[in-house]
Coordinates of C-alpha atoms and ligand atoms in Angstrom, one line a residue:
X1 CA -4.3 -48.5 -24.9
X2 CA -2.7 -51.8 -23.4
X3 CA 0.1 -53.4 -24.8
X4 CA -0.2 -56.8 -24.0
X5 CA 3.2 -58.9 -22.4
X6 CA 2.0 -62.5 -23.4
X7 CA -0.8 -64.3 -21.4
X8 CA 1.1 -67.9 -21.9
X9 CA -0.9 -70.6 -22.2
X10 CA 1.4 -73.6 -20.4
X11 CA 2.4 -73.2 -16.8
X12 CA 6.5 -73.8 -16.4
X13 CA 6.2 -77.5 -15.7
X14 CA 4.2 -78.0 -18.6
X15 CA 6.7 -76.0 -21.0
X16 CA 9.4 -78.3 -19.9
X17 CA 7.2 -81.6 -20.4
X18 CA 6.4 -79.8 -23.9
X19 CA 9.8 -79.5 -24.6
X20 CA 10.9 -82.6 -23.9
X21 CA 8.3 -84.1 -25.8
X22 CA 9.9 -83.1 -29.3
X23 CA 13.4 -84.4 -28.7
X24 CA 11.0 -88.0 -29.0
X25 CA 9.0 -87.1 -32.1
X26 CA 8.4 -89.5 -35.0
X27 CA 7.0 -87.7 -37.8
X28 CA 3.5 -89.0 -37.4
X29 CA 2.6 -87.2 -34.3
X30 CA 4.3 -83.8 -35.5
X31 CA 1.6 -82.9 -37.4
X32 CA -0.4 -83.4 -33.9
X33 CA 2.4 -81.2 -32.2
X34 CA 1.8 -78.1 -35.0
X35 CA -2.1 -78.1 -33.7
X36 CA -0.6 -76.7 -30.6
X37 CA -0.9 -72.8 -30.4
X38 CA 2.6 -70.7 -30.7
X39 CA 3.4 -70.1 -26.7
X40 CA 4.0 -66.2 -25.2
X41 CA 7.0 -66.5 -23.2
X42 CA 8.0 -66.1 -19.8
X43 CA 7.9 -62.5 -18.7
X44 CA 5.5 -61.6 -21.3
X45 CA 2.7 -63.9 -20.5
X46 CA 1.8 -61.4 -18.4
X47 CA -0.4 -58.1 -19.5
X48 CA 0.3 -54.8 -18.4
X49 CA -1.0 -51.4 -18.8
X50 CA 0.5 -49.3 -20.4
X51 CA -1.4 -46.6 -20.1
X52 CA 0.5 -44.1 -17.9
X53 CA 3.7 -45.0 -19.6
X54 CA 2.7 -44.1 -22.5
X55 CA 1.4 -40.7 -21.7
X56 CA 5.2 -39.8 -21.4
X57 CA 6.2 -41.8 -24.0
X58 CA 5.5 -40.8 -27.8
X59 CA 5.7 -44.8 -28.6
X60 CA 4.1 -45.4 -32.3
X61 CA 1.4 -48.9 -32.3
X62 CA 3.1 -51.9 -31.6
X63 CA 4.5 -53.5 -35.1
X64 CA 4.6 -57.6 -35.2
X65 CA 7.3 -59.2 -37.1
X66 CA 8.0 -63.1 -37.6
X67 CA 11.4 -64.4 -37.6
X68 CA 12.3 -67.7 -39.1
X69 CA 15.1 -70.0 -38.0
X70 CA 15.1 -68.4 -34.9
X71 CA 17.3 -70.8 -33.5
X72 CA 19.9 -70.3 -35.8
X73 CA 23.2 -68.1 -36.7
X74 CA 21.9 -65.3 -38.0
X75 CA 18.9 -64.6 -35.8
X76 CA 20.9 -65.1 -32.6
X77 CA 22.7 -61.5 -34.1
X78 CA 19.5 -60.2 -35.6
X79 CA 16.6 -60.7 -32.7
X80 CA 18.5 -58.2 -30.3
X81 CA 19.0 -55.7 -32.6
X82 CA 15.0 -56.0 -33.7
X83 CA 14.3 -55.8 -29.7
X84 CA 16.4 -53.1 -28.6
X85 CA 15.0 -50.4 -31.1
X86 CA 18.5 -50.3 -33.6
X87 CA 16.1 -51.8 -36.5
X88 CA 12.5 -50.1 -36.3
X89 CA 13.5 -47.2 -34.0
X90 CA 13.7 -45.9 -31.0
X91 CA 10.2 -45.0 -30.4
X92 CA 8.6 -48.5 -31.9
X93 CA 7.2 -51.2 -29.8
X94 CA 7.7 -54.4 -31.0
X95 CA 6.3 -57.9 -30.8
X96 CA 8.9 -60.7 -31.7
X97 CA 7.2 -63.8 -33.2
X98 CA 9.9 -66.6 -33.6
X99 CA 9.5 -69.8 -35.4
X100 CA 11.6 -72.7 -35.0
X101 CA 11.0 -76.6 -35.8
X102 CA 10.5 -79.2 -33.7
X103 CA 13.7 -80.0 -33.3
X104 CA 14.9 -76.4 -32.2
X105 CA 12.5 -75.7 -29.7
X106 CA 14.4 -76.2 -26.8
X107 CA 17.1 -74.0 -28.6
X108 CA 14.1 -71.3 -29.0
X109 CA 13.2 -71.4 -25.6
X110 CA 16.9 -70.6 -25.1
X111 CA 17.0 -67.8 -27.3
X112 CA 13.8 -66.0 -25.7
X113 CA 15.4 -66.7 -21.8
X114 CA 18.4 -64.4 -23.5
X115 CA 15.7 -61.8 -24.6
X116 CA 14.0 -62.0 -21.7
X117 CA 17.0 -61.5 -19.5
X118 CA 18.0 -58.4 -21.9
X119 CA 15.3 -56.2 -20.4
X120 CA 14.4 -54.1 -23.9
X121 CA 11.9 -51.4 -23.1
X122 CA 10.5 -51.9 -26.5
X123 CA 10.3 -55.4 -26.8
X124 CA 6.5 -55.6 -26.2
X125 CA 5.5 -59.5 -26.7
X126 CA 7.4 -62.4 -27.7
X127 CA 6.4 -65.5 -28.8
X128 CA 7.6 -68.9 -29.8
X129 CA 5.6 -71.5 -31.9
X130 CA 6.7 -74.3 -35.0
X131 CA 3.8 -73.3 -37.2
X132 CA 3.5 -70.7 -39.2
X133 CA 0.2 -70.3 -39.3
X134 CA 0.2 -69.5 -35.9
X135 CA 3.1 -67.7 -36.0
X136 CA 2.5 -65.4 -38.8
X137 CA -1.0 -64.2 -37.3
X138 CA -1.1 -60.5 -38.4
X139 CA 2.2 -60.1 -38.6
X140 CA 3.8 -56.7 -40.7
X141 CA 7.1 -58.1 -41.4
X142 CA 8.4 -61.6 -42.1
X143 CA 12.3 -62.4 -41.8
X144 CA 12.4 -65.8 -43.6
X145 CA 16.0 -66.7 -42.4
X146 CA 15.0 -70.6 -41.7
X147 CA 16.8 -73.0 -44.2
X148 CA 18.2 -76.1 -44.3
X149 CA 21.8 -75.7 -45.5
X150 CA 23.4 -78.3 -47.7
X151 CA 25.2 -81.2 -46.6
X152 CA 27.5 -84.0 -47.9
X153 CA 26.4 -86.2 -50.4
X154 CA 23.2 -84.0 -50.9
X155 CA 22.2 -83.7 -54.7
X156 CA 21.6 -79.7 -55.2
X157 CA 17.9 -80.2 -56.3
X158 CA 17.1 -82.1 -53.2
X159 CA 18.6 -78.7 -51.1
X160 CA 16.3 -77.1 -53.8
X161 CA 13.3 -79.3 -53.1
X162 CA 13.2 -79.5 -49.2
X163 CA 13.5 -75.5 -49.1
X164 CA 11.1 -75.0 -51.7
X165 CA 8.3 -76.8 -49.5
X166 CA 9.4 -74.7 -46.6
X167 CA 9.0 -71.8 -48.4
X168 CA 5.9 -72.5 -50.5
X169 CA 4.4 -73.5 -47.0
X170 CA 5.1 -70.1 -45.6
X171 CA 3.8 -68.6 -48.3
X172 CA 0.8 -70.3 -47.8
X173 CA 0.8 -69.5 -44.1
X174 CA 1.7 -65.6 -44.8
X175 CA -1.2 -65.7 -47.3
X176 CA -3.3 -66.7 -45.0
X177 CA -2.4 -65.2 -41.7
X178 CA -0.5 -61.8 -42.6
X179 CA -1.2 -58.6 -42.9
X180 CA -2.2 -57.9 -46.4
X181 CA 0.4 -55.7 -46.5
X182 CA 3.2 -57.6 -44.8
X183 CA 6.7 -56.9 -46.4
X184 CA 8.7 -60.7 -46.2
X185 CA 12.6 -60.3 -46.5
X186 CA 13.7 -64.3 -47.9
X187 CA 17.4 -64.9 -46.4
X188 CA 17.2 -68.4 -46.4
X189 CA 19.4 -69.9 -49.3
X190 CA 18.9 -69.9 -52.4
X191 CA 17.1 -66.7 -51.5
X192 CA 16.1 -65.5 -54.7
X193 CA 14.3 -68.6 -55.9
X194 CA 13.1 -69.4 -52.3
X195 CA 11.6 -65.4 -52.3
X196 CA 9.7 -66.5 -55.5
X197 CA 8.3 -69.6 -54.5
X198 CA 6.9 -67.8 -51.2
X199 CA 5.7 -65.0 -53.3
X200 CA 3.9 -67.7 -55.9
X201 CA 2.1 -69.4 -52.7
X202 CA 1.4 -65.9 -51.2
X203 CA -1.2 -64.5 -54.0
X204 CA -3.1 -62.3 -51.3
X205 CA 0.0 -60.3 -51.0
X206 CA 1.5 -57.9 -53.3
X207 CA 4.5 -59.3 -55.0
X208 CA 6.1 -55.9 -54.8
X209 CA 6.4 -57.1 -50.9
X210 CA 8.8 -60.0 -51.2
X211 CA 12.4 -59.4 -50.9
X212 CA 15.5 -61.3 -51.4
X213 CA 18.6 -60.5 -49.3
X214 CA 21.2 -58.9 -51.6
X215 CA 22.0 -56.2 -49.3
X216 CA 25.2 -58.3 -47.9
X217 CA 26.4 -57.9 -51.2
X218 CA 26.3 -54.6 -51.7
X219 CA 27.7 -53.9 -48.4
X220 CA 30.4 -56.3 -49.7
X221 CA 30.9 -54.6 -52.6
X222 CA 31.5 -51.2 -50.6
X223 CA 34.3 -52.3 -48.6
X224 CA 36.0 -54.1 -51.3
X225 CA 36.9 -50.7 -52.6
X226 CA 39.5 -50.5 -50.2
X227 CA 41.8 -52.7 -52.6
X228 CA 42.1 -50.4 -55.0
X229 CA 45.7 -49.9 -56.5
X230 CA 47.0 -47.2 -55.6
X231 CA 46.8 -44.2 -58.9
X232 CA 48.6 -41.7 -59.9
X233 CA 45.8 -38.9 -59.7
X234 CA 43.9 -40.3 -56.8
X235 CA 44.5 -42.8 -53.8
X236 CA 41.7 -44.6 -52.3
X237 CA 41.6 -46.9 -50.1
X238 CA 38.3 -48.6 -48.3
X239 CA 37.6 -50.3 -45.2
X240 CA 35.4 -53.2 -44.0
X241 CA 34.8 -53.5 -40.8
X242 CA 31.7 -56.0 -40.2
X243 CA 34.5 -58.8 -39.4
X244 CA 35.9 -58.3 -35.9
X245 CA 38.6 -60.0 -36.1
X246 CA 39.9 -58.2 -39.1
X247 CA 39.1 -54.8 -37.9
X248 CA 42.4 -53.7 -36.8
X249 CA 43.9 -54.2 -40.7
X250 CA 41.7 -52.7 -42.2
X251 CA 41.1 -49.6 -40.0
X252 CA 45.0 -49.5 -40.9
X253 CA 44.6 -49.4 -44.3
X254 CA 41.4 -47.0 -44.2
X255 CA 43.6 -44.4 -42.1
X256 CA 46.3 -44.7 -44.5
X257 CA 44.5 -43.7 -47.6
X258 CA 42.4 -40.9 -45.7
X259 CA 38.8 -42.5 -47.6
X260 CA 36.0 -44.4 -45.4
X261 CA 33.5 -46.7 -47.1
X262 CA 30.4 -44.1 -46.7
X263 CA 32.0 -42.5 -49.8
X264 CA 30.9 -45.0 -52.2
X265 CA 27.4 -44.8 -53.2
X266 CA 25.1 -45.9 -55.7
X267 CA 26.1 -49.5 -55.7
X268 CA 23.8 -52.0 -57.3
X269 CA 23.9 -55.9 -57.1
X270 CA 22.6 -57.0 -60.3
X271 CA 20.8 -60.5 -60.3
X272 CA 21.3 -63.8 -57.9
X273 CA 22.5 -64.0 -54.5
X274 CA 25.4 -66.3 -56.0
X275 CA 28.3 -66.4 -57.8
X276 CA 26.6 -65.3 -60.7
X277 CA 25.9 -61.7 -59.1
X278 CA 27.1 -58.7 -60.9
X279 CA 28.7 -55.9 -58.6
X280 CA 27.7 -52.8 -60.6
X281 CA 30.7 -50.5 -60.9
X282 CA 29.9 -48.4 -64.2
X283 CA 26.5 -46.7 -62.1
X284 CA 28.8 -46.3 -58.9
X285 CA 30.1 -43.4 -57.4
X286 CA 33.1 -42.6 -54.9
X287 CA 33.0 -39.3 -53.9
X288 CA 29.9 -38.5 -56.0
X289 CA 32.1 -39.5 -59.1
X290 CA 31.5 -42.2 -61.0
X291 CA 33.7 -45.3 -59.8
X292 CA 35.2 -46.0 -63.4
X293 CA 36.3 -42.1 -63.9
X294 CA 38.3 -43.1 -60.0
X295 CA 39.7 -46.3 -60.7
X296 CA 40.6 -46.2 -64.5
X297 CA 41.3 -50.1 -63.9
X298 CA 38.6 -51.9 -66.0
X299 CA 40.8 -54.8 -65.9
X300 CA 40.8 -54.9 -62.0
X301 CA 37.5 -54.4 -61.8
X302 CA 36.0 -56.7 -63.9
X303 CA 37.3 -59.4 -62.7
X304 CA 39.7 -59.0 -59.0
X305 CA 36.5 -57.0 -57.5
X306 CA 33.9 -58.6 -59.2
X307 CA 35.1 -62.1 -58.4
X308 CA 36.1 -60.8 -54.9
X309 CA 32.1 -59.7 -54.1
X310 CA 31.0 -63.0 -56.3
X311 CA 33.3 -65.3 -53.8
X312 CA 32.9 -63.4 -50.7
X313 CA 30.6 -65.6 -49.0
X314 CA 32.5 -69.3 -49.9
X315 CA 35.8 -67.5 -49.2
X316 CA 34.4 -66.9 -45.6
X317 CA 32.7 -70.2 -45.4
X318 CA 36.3 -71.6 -45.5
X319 CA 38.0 -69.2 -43.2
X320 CA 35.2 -69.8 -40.0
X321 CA 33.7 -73.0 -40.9
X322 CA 30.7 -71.4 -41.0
X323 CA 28.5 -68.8 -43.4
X324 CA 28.4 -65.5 -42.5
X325 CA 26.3 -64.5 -39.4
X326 CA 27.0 -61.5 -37.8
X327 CA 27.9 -59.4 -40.8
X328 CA 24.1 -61.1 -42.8
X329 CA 22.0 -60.1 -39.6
X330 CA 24.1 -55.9 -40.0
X331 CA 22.8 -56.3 -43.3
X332 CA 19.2 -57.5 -43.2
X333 CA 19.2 -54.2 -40.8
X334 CA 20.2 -52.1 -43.3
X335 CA 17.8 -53.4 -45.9
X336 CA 15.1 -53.3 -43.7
X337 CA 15.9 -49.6 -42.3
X338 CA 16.4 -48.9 -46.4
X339 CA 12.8 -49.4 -46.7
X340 CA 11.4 -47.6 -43.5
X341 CA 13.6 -44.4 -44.4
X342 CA 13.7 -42.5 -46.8
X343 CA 16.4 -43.0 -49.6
X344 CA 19.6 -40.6 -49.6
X345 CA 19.2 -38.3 -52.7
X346 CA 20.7 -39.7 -55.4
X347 CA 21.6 -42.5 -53.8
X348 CA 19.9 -46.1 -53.8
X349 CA 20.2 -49.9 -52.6
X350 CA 19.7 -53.1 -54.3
X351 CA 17.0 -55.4 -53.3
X352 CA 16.2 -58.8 -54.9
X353 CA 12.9 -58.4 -56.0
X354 CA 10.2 -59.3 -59.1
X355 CA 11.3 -58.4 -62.3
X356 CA 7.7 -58.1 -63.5
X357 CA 7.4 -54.4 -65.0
X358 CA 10.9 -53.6 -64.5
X359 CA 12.6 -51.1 -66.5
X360 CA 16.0 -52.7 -67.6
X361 CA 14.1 -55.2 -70.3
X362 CA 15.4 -57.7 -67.6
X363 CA 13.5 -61.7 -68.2
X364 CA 10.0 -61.4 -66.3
X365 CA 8.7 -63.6 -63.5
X366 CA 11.8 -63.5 -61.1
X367 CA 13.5 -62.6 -58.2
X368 CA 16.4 -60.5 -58.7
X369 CA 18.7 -57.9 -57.7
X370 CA 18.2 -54.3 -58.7
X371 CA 18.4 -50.7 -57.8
X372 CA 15.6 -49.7 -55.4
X373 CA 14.8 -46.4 -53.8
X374 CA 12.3 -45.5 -51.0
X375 CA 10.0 -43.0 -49.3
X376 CA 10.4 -44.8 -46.0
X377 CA 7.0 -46.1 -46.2
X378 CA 7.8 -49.7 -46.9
X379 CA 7.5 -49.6 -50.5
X380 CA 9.8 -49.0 -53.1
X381 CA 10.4 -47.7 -56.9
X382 CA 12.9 -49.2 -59.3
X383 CA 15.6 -46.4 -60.2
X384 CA 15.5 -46.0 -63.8
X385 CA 18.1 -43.6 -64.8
X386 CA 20.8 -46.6 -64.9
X387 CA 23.2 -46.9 -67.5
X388 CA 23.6 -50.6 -68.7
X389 CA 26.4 -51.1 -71.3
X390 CA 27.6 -54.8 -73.2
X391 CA 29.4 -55.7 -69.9
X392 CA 27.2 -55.4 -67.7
X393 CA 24.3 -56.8 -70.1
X394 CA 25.8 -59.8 -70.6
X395 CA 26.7 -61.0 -67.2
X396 CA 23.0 -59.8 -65.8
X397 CA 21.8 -62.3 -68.2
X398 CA 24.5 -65.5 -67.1
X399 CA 22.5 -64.3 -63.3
X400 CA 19.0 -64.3 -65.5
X401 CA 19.7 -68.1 -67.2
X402 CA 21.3 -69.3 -63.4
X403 CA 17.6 -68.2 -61.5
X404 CA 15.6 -69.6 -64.9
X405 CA 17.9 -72.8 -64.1
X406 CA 16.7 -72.6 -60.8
X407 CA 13.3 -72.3 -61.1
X408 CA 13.3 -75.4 -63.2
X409 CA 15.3 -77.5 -60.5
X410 CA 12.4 -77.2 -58.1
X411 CA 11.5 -80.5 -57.9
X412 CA 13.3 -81.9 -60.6
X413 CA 15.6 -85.3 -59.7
X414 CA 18.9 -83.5 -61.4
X415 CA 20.4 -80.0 -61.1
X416 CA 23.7 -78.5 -62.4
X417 CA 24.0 -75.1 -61.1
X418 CA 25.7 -73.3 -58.4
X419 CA 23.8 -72.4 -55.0
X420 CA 25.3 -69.7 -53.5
X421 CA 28.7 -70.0 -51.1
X422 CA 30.2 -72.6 -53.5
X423 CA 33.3 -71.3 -54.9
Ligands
NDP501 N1 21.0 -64.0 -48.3 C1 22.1 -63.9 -47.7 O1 22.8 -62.9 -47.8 C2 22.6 -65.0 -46.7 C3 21.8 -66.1 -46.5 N2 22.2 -67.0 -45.6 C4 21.4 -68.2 -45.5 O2 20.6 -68.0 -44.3 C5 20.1 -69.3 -43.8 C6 20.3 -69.3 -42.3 O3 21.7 -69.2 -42.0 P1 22.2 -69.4 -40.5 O4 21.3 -68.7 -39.5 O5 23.6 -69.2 -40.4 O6 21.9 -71.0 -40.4 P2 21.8 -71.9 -39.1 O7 22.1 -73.3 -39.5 O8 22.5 -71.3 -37.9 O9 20.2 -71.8 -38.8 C7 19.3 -72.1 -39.8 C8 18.0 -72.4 -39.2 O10 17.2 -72.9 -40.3 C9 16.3 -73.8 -39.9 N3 16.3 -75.0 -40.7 C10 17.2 -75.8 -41.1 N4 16.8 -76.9 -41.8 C11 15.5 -76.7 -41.9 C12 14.5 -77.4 -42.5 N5 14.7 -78.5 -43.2 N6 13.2 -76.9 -42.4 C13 13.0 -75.8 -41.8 N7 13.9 -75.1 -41.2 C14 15.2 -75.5 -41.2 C15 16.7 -74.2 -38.5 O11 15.8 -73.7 -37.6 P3 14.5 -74.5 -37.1 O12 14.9 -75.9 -36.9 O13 14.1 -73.7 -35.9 O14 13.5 -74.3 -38.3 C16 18.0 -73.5 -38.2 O15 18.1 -73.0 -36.9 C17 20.9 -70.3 -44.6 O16 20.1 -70.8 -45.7 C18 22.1 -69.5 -45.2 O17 22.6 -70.1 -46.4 C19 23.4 -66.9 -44.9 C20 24.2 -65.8 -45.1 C21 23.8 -64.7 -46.1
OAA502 O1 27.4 -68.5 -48.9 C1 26.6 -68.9 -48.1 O2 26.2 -70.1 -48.1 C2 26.0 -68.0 -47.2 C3 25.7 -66.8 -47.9 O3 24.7 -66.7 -48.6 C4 26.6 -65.7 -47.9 O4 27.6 -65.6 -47.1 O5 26.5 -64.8 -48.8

């Protein structure tokens, strides 16, 4: 078999001119631009075989994923993790497919120099391109990170409008381009209503395929254990360490109490990425006991923990200036590596995905978090033996009314709800 290492269709010259050329476009000739073909990069225009590598090498077929906003924050964490085998495995080629804009396609060209210079055995083909459906051609997974944030003076529907249209246009593009079986992973904000959309435009594909990223939550949730009080019959204590900066506190505080974070389990994220999310402690377990017979503080933790995981993101916003980066790109790993492995008996992780046919008698027709479980194969099952009591009933459905809301802002001229970050 040969594994191909891009044949590139512009010599270097004409890459630069190329470049150069969209820091001057109007919006008339983008359309123009988008005609162009998605461009293998450097090192990997070439072909090679591979032929008498791989007969000492037990290397599984090449698998293409698409990564948008690959210019950005996140992906500038997540790419090298994809390339250098951390994500899919060690023994899975991989073909990168990155889109970017117009306007970040110098930055793209940037960010496949770095993976060029990393030298990743695995990393089979990379490309760069600004349309997605050239981009998306057969791929097997799609990381939709690519979003425009909000900015000053923006009205909340127009955030909601502008990243509907990207995402109803990838939809299209997946629909047409994918693999019918491609599994898309929305992280772009709002993420549930953005996976939705996407999944609306994307008929072809299963909607049991479309994700929204929740799994930051959940990973929140875990280490937020580790401000328990202290109790009488049992001390625990829980560390987070996907913050650098912070890592020497917390490791204190972890050593202290004697408990690490891999003891809490079962946690489920209920609903919208937002501040209407619902950190599920009654089904949790630390220790393989259930979190409530632990803590014995319903007080603390419906409201200090739940707010806590609710505010998480806005809280950080503040602190770096920025939304979280390093620690989203750790957990779209996770959630993707939750659905390639096999689940943990007993054990699950949430997933924002379609409520239609869900077990909980949650609304129908959208995109929210539940507890998920997993051969490895891709796919997933909804867990159903989940206790939901009045609590937790009640503010699943505040997260239920805030995606309904939502789904009605999309292109509507006013909007009064909360996106996610805001505090
Ligand atoms: N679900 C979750 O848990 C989390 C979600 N997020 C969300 O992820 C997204 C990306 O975050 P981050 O990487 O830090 O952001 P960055 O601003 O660093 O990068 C975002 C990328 O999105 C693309 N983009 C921006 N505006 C538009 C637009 N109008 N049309 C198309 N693409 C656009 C840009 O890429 P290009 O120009 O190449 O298209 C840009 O590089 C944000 O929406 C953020 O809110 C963040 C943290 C957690
Ligand atoms: O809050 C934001 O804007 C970014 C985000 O989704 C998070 O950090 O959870």
């Amino acid at each position: 078999m040969v594994v191909s290492r891009f044949t590139y269709t512009y010599s270097e010259a004409e890459t630069h001119s190329f470049s150069s050329q969209f820091s001057s476009l109007t919006k008339t000739n983008i359309d123009s631009l988008k005609k162009i073909k998605h461009q293998r990069f450097g090192v990997f225009r070439v072909t090679y075989d591979l032929v008498a590598e791989e007969e000492t090498k037990s290397w599984k077929k090449l698998i293409n994923v698409a990564v948008s906003g690959a210019a950005g924050m996140i992906s500038n964490h997540l790419l090298f993790k994809l390339a250098s085998g951390e994500v899919f495995g060690a023994n899975q080629p991989i073909a990168l497919k990155l889109l970017g804009s117009e306007t970040s396609f110098e930055a793209l060209e940037g960010v496949a120099m770095e993976l060029e210079d990393s030298l990743y055995p695995l990393l089979r083909e990379l490309s760069i391109g600004i349309d997605p459906f050239d981009v998306f051609k057969g791929v097997e997974w799609a990381l939709l990170i690519g979003a425009k944030p909000r900015e000053p003076g923006m009205e909340r529907a127009d955030l909601l409008d502008i990243n509907g249209q990207i995402f109803a246009e990838q939809g299209k593009a997946l629909n047409a381009v994918a693999s019918r079986n491609v599994k898309v992973l929305v992280v772009g904000n709002p993420c549930n209503t953005n996976a939705l959309i996407c999944m609306k435009n994307a008929p072809g594909i299963p909607p049991k395929n479309f994700h929204a990223l929740t799994r930051l939550d959940e990973n929140r949730a875990k280490c937020q254990v580790h401000i328990l009080p202290m109790h009488n019959d049992f001390i625990l204590s829980r560390l987070c360490i996907v913050i650098t900066h912070l890592n020497i506190f917390f490791q204190q505080l972890a050593l202290k109490a004697g408990v690490f974070y891999d003891k809490v389990s079962n946690v489920t994220i209920w609903g919208n990425h937002s501040t209407t999310q619902v950190p599920d402690f009654l089904n949790a377990k630390i220790n393989g006991v259930p979190a409530k017979d632990v803590i014995k503080d319903n007080h603390w933790l419906e409201n200090e923990f739940t707010q806590k995981v609710q505010m998480r993101g806005g809280v950080l916003i503040k602190k770096w200036g920025r939304s979280s980066a390093a620690s989203t790109a750790v957990s779209i790993v996770d959630a993707i590596r939750s659905l390639i492995t096999p689940t943990p008996k007993g054990d699950w992780f949430s997933s924002g995905v379609y409520t239609s046919g869900n077990p909980y008698g949650l609304a129908e027709d959208i995109v929210f978090s539940m507890p998920c479980r997993s051969e490895g194969n891709g796919d997933y099952e909804l867990v159903k033996d989940v206790i939901i009591d009045d609590y937790l009933r009640a503010r699943i459905k505040k997260s239920e009314d805030e995606l309904f809301a939502e789904k009605r802002c999309v292109g509507d001229a006013y909007c009064d709800i909360m996106l996610p970050g805001e505090m």
